[in-house]
Coordinates of N, CA and C in Angstrom, one line a residue:
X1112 N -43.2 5.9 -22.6 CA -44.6 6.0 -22.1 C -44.5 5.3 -20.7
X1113 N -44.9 6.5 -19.7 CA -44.7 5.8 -18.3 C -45.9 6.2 -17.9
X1114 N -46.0 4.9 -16.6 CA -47.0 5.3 -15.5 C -46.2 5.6 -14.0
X1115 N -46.6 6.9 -13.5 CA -46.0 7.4 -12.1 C -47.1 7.0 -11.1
X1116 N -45.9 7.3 -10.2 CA -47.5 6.7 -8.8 C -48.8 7.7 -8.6
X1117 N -48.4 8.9 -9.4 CA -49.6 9.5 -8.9 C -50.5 9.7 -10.8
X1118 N -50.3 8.5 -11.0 CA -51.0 8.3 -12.4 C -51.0 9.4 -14.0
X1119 N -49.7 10.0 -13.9 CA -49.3 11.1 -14.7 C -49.3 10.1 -16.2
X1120 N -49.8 10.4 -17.5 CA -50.1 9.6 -18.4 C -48.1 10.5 -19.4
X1121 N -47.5 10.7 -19.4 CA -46.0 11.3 -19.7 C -46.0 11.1 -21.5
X1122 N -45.2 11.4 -21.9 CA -45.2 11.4 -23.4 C -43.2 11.5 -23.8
X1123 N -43.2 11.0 -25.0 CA -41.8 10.8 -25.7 C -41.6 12.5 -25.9
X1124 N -40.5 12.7 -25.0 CA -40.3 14.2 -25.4 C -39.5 14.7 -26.5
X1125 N -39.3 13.6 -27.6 CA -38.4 13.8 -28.6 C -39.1 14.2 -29.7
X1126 N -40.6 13.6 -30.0 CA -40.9 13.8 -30.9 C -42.6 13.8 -30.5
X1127 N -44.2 14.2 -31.6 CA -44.8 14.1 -31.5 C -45.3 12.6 -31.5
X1128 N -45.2 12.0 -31.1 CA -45.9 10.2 -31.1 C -45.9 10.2 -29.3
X1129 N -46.6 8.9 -28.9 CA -46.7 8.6 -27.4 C -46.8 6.9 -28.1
X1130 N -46.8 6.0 -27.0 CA -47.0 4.8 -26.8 C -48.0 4.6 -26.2
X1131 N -48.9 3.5 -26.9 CA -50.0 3.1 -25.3 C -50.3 1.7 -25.4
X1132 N -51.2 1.5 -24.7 CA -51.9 -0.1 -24.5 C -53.4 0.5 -24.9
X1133 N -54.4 0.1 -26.1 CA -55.5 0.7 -26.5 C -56.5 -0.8 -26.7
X1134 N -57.5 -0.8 -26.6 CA -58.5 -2.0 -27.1 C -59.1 -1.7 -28.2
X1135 N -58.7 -2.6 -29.2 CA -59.0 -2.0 -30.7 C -60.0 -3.6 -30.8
X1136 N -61.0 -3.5 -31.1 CA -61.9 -4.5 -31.5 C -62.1 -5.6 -30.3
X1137 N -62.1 -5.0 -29.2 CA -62.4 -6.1 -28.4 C -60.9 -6.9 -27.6
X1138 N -59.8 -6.5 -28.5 CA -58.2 -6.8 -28.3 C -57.6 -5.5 -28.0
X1139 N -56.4 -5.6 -26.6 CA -55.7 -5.2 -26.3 C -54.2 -4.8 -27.4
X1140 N -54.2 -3.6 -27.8 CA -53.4 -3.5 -28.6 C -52.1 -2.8 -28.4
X1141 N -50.9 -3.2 -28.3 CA -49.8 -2.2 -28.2 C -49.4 -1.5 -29.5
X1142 N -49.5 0.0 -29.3 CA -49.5 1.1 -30.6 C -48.6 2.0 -30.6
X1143 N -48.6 2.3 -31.6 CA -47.9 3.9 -31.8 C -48.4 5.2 -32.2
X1144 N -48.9 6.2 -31.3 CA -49.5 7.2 -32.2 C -48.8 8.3 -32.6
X1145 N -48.5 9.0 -34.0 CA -47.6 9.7 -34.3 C -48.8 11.1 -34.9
X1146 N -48.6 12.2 -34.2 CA -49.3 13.7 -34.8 C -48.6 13.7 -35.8
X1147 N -48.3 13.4 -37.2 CA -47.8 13.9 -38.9 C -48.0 15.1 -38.8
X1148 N -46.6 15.8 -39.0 CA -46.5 16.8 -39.5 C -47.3 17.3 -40.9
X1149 N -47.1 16.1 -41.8 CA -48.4 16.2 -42.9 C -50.1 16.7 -42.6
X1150 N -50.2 16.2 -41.3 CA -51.7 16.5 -41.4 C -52.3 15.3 -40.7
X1151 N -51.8 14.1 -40.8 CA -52.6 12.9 -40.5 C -52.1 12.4 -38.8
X1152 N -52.8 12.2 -38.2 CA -53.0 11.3 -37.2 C -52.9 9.9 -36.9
X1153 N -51.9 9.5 -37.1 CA -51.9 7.8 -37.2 C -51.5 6.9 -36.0
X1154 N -51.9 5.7 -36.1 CA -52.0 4.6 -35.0 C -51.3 3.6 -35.7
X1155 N -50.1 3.0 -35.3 CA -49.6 1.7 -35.7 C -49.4 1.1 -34.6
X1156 N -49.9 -0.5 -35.4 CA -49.3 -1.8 -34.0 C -47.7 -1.7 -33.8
X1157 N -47.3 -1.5 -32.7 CA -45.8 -1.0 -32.7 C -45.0 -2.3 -32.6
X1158 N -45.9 -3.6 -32.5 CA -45.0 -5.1 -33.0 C -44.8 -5.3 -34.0
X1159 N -45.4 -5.1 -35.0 CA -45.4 -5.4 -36.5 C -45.4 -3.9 -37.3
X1160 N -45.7 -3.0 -37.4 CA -46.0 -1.7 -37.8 C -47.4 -1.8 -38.8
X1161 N -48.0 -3.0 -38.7 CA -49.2 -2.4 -39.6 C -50.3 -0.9 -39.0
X1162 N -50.8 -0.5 -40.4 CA -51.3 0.4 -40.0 C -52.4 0.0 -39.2
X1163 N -52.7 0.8 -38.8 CA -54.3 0.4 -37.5 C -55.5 1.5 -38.1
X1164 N -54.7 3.5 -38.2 CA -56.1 4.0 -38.5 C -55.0 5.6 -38.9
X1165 N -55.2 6.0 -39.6 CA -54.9 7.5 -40.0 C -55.8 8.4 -40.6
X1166 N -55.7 9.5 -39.6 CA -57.0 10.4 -39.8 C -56.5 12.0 -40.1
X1167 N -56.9 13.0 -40.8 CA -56.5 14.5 -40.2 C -56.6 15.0 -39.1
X1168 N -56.2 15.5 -38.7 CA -56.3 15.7 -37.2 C -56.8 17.9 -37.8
X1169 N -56.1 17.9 -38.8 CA -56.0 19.5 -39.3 C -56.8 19.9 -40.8
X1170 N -56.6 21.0 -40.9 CA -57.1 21.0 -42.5 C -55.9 20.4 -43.4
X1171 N -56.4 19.4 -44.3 CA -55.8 18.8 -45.2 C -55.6 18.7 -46.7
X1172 N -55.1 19.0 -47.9 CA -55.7 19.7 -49.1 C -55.0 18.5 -50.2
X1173 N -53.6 18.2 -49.9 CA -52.6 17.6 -50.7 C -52.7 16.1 -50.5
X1174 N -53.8 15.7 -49.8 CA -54.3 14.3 -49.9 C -55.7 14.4 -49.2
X1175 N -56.6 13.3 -49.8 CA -57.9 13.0 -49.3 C -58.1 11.9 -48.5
X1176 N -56.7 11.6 -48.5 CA -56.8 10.2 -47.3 C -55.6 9.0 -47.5
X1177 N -55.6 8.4 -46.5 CA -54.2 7.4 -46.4 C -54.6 5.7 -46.8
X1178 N -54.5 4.9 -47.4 CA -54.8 3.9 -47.5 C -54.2 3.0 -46.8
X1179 N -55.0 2.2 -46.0 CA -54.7 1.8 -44.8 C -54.0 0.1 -45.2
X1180 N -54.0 -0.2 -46.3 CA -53.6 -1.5 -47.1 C -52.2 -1.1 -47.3
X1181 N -52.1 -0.2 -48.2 CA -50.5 0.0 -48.2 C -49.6 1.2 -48.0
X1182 N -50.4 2.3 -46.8 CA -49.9 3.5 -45.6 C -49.7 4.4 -46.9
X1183 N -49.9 4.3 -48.2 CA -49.4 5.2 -49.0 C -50.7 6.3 -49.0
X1184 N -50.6 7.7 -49.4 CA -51.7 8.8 -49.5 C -51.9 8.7 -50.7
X1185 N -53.3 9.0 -50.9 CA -53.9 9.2 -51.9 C -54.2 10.7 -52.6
X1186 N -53.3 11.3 -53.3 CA -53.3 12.2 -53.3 C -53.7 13.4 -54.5
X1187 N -53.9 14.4 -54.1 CA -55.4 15.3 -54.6 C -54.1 15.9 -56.0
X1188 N -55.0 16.6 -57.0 CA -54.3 16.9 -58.0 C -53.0 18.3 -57.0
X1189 N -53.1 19.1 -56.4 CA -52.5 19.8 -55.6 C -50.4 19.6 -56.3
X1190 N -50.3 18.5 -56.2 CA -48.9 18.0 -57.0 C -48.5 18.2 -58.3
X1191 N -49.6 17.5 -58.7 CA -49.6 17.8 -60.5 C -49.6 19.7 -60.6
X1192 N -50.1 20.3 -60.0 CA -50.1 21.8 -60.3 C -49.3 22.3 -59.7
X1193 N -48.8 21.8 -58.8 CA -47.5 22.6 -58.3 C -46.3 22.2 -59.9
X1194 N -46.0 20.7 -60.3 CA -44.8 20.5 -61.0 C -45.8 21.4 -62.1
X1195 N -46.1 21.9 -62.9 CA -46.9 22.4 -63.4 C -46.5 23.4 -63.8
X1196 N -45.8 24.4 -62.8 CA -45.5 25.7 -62.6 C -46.6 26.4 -62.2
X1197 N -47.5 26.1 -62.0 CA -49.0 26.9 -60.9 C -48.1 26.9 -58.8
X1198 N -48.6 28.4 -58.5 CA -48.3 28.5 -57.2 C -49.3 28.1 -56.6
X1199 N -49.0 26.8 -55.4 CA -50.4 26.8 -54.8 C -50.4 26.6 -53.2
X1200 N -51.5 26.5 -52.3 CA -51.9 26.6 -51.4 C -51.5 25.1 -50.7
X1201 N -50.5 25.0 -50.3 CA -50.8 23.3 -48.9 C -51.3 23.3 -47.8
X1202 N -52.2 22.6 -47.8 CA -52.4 22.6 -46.1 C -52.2 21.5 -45.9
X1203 N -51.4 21.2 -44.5 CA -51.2 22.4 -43.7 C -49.4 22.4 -44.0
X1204 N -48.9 23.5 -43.7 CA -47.7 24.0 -43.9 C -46.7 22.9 -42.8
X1205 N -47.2 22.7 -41.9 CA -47.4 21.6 -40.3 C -48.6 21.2 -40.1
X1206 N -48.9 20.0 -39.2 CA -49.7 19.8 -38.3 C -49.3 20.1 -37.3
X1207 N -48.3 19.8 -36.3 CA -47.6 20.1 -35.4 C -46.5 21.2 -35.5
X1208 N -46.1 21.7 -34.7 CA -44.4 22.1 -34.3 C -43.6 21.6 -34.2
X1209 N -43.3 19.8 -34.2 CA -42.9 19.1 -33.9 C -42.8 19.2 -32.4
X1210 N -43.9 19.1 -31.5 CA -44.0 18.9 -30.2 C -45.0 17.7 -29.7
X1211 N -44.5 17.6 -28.7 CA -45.2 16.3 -27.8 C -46.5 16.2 -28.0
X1212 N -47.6 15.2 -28.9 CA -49.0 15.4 -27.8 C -49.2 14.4 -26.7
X1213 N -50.1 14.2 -26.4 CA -50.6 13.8 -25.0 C -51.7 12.6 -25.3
X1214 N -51.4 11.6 -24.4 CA -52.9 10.2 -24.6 C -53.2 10.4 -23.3
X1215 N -54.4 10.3 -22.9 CA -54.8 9.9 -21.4 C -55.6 8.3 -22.1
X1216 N -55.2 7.1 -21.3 CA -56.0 5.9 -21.2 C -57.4 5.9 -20.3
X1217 N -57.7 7.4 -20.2 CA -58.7 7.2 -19.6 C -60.2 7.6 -20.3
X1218 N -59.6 8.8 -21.2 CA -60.5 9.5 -22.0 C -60.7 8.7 -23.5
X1219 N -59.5 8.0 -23.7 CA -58.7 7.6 -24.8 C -58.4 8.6 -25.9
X1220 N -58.4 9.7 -25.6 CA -58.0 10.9 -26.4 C -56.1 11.2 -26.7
X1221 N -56.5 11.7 -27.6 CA -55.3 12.5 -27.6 C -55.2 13.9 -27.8
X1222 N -54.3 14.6 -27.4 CA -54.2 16.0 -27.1 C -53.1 16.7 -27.6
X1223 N -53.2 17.4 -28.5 CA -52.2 18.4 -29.3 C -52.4 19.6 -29.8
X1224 N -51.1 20.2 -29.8 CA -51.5 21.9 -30.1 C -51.1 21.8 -31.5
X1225 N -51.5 22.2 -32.7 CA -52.0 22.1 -34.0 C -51.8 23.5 -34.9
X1226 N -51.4 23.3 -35.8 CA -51.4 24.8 -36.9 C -52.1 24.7 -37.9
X1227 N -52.8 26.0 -38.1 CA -53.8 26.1 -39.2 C -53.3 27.1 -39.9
X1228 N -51.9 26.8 -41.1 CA -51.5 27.7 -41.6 C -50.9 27.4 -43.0
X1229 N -51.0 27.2 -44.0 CA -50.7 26.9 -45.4 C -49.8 27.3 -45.4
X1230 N -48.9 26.4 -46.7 CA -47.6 26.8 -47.3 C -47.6 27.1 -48.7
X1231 N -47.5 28.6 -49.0 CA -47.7 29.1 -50.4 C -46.6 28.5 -51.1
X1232 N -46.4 27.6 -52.4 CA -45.0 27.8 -53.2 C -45.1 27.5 -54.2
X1233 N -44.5 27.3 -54.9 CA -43.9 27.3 -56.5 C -42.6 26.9 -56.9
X1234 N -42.2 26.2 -58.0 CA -41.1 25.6 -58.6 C -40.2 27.3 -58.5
X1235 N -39.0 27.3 -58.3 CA -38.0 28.5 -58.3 C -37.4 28.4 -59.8
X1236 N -37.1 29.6 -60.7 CA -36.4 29.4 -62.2 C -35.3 29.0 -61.7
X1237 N -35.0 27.9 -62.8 CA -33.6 27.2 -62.8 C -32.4 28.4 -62.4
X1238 N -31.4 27.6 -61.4 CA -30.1 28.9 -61.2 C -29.1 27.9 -61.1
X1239 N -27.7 28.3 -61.4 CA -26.6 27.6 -61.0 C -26.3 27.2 -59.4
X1240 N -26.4 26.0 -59.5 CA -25.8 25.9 -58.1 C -24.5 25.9 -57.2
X1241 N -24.7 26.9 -56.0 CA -23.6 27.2 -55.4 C -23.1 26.4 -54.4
X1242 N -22.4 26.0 -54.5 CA -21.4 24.8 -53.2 C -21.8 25.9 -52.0
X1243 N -22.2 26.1 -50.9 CA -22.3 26.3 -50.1 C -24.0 26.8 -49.4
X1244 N -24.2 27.2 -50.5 CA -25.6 28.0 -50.4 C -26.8 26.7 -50.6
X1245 N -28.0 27.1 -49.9 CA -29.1 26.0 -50.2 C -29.8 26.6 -51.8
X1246 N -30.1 25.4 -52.3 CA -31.2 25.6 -53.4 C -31.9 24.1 -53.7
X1247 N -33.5 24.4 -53.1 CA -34.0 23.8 -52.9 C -35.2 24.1 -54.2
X1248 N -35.0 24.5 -55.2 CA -35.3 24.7 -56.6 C -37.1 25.1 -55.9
X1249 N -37.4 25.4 -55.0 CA -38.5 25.5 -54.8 C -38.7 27.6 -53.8
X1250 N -39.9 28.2 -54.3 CA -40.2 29.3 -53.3 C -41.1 29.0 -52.9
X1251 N -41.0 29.1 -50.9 CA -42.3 28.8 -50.3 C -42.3 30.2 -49.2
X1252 N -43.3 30.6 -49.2 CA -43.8 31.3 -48.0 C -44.9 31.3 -46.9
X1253 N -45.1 31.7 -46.2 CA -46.5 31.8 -45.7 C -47.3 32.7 -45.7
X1254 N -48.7 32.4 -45.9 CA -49.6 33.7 -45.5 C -49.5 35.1 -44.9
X1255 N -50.2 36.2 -44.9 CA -49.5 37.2 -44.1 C -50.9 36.8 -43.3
X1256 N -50.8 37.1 -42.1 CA -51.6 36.9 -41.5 C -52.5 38.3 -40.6
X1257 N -54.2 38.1 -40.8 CA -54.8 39.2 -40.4 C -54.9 39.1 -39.2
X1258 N -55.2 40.6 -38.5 CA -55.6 40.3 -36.9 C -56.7 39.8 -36.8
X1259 N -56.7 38.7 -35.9 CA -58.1 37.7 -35.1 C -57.9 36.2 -36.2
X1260 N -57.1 36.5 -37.3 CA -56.9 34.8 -37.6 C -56.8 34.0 -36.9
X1261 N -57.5 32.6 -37.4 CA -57.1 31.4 -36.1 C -55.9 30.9 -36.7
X1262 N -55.0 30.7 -36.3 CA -53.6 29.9 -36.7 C -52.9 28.6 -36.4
X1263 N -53.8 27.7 -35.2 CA -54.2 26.8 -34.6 C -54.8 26.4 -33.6
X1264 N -54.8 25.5 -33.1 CA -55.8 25.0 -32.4 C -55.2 24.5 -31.2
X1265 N -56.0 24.3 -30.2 CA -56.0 23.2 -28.9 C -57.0 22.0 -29.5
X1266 N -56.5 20.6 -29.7 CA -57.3 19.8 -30.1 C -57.3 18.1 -29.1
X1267 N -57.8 17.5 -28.8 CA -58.8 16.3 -28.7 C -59.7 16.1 -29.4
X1268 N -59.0 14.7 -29.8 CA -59.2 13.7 -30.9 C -59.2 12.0 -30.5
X1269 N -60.2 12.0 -30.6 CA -60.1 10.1 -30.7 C -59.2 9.5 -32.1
X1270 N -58.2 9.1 -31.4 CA -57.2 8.9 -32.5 C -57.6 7.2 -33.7
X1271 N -58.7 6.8 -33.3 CA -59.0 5.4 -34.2 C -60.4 5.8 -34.9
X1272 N -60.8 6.9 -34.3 CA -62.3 7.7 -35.4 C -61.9 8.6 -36.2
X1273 N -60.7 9.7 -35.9 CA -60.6 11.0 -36.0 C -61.7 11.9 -35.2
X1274 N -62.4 11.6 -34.7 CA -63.6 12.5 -34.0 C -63.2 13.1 -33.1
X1275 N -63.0 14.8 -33.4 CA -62.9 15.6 -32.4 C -63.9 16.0 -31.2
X1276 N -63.2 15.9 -30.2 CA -64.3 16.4 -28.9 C -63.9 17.8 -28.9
X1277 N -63.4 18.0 -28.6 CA -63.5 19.6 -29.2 C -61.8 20.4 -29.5
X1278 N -62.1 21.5 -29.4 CA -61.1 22.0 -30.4 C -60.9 23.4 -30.0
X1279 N -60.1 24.4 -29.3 CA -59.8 25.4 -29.0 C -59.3 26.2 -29.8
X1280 N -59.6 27.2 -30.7 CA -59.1 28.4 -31.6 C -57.7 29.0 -30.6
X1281 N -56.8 29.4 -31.3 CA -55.7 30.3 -31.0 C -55.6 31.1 -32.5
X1282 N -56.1 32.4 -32.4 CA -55.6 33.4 -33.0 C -54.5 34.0 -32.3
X1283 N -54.1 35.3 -33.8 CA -53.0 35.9 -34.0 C -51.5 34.6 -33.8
X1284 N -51.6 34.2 -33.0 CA -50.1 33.2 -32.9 C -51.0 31.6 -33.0
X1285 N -50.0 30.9 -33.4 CA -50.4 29.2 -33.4 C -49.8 28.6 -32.3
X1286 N -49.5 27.4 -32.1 CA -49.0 26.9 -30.6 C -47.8 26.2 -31.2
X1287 N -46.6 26.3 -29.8 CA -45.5 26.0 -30.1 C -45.5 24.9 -29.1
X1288 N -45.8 24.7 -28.0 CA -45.7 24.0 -26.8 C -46.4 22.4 -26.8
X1289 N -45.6 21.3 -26.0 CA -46.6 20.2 -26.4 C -47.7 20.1 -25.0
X1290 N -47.8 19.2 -24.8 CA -49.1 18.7 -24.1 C -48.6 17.4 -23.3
X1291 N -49.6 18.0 -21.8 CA -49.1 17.0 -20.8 C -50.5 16.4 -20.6
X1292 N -51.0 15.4 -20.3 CA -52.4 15.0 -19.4 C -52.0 14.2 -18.4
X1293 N -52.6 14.4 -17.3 CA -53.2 14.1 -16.1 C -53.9 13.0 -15.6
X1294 N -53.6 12.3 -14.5 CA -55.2 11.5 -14.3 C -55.8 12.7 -13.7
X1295 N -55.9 13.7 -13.5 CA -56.9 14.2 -12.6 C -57.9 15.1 -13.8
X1296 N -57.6 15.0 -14.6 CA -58.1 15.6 -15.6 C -57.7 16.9 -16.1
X1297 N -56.9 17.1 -16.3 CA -56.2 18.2 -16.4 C -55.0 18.3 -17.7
X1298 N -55.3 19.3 -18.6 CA -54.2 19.1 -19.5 C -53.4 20.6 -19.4
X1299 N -51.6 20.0 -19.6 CA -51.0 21.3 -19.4 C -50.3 22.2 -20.8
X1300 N -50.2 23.2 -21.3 CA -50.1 23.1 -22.2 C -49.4 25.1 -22.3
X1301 N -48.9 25.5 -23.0 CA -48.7 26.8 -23.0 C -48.9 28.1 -24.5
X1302 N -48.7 29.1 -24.4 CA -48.8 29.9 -25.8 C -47.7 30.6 -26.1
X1303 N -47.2 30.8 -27.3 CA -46.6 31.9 -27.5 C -46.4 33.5 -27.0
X1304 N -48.1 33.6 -26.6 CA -47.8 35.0 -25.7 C -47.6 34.8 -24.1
X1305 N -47.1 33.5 -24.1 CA -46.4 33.6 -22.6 C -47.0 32.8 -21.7
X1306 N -48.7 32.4 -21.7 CA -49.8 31.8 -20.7 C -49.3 30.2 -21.1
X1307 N -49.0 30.2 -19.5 CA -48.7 28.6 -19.1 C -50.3 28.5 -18.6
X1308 N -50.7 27.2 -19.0 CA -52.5 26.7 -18.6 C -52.6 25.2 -18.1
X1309 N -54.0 25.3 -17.4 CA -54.7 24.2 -17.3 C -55.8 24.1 -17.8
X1310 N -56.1 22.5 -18.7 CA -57.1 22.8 -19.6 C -57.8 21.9 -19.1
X1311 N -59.6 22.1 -19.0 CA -60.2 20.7 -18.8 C -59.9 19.6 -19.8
X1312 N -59.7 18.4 -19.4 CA -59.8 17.3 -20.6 C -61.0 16.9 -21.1
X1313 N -61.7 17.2 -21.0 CA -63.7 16.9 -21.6 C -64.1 17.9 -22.1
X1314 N -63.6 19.4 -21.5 CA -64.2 20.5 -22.6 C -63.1 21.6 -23.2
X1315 N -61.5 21.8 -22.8 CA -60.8 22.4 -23.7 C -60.7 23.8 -22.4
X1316 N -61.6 24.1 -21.6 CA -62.0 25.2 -21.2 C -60.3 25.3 -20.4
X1317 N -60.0 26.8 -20.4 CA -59.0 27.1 -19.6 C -59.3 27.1 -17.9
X1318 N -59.0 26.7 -17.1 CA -59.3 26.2 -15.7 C -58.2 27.2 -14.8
X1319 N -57.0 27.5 -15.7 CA -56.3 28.2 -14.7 C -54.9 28.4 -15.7
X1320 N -54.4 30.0 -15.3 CA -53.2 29.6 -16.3 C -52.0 30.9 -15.4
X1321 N -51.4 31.2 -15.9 CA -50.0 32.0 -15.1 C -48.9 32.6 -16.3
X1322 N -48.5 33.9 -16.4 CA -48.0 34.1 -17.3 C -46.8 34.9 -17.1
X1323 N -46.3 33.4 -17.8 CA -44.7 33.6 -17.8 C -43.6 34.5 -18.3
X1324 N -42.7 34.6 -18.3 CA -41.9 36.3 -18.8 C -41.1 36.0 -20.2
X1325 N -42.1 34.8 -20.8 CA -41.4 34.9 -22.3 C -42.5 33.7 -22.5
X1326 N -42.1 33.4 -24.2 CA -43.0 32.1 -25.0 C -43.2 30.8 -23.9
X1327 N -43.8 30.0 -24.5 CA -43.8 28.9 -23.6 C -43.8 27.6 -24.8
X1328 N -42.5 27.7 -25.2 CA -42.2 26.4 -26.2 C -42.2 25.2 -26.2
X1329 N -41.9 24.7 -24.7 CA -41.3 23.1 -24.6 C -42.6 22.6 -24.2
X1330 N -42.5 21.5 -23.1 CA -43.5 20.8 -22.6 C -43.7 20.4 -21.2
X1331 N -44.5 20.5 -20.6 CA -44.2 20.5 -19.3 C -44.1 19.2 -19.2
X1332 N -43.7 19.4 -17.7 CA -43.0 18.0 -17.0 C -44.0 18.2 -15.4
X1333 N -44.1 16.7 -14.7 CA -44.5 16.5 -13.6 C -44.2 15.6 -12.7
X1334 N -43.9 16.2 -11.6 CA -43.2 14.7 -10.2 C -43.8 15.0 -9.0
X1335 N -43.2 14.6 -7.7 CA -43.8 14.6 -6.7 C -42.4 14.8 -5.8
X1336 N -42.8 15.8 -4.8 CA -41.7 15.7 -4.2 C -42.2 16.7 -2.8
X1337 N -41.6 14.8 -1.3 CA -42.3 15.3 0.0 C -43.4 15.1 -0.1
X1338 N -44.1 14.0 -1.0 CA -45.9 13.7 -0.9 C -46.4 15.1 -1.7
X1339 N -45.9 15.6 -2.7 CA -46.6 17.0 -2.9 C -46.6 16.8 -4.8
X1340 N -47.1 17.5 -5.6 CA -47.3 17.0 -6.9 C -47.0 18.6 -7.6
X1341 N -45.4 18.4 -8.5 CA -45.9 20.2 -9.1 C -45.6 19.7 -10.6
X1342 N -45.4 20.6 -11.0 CA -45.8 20.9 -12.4 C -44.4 22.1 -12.7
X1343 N -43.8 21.5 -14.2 CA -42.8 22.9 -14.6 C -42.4 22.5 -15.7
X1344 N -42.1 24.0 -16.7 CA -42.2 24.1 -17.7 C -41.2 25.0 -17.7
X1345 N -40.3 24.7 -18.9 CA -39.6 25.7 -19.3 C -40.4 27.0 -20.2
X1346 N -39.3 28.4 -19.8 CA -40.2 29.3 -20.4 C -39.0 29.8 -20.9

């Protein structure tokens, strides 16, 4: 988690979490925020690791919530019917792609592209197992998906409420790309059909975008060079 001179808020490009400095009750707190793949949105003090706040950021089915005493989930019968031999519905299959999101300390949001897509499966009948081959005693698939499904989201989130400020639909495709913010207010972010963007940070609204000659998977990056400020992203 860095600050540049021209106030770029950067993110760990390894994984979905960022670091910050947040005011949690009146106290300055150093954290960790991690987008779960599970679904949850969490904040830990990154000196000690207690929890601080874990929220869905997504639709969530296989738990009703995290208990913040001992980080464990509390979770919905969804388990019991899966070992059961019942095929059933998880949400979400991901919350992320496992990409970057984004904090601005100014909005105190966070900013991630999100999947709204379940994971169908079922126990697999017992088979011998083969030394080289996977058998994960389990069959999972996904949905087939209709045209104009929403499959995820552009989202901003107050990561210590869960309260979304708003929330951008992406049908037909979900988002692979992570998220950059700005001080200028500006979030960068891309699609699978190729549109590299600028997003307002207060309303989601597309401000400006350019389209590139394939997916736009990774995450952009920003520097300054000659007094000049650009912006690049792999495509």
């Amino acid at each position: 988690y860095q600050y540049t001179p021209n106030d770029v808020y950067d993110v760990d490009a390894t994984d979905e979490h960022v670091l910050a400095d947040i005011p949690i009750d009146g106290q300055m707190r150093k954290v960790m925020i991690q987008a779960n793949k599970s679904g949850f949105l969490y904040v830990l003090d990154r000196t000690n690791c207690q929890l601080i706040a874990a929220h869905p950021y997504v639709t969530v089915n296989w738990a009703t919530g995290i208990d913040l005493a001992t980080g464990r989930p509390v979770l919905t019968d969804i388990y019991e019917r899966f070992l059961a031999g019942e095929e059933v519905s998880i949400w979400p299959s991901r919350g992320t792609n496992a990409v970057p999101i984004a904090f601005n300390p100014n909005t105190g949001l966070v900013y991630a592209s999100t999947w709204n897509v379940p994971r169908i499966q079922k126990l697999a009948p017992p088979r011998p197992q083969v030394i080289g081959q996977r058998s994960t005693g389990v069959i999972g698939r996904f949905p087939d998906p209709q045209p104009g499904d929403v499959l995820g989201h552009f989202l901003a989130i107050d990561p210590l409420t869960g309260d979304k400020k708003w929330e951008i639909p992406l049908a037909e495709y979900p988002g692979a790309a992570g998220m950059l913010a700005t001080g200028g207010g500006l979030v960068f972010t891309g699609k699978l059909t190729g549109e590299f963007l600028a997003l307002d940070e207060s309303t989601g609204e597309t401000l400006w975008q350019f389209k590139t000659g394939s997916s736009v998977n990774a995450t952009a990056i920003t520097y300054t060079h000659n007094g000049r400020q650009y912006v690049s992203v792999a495509s």
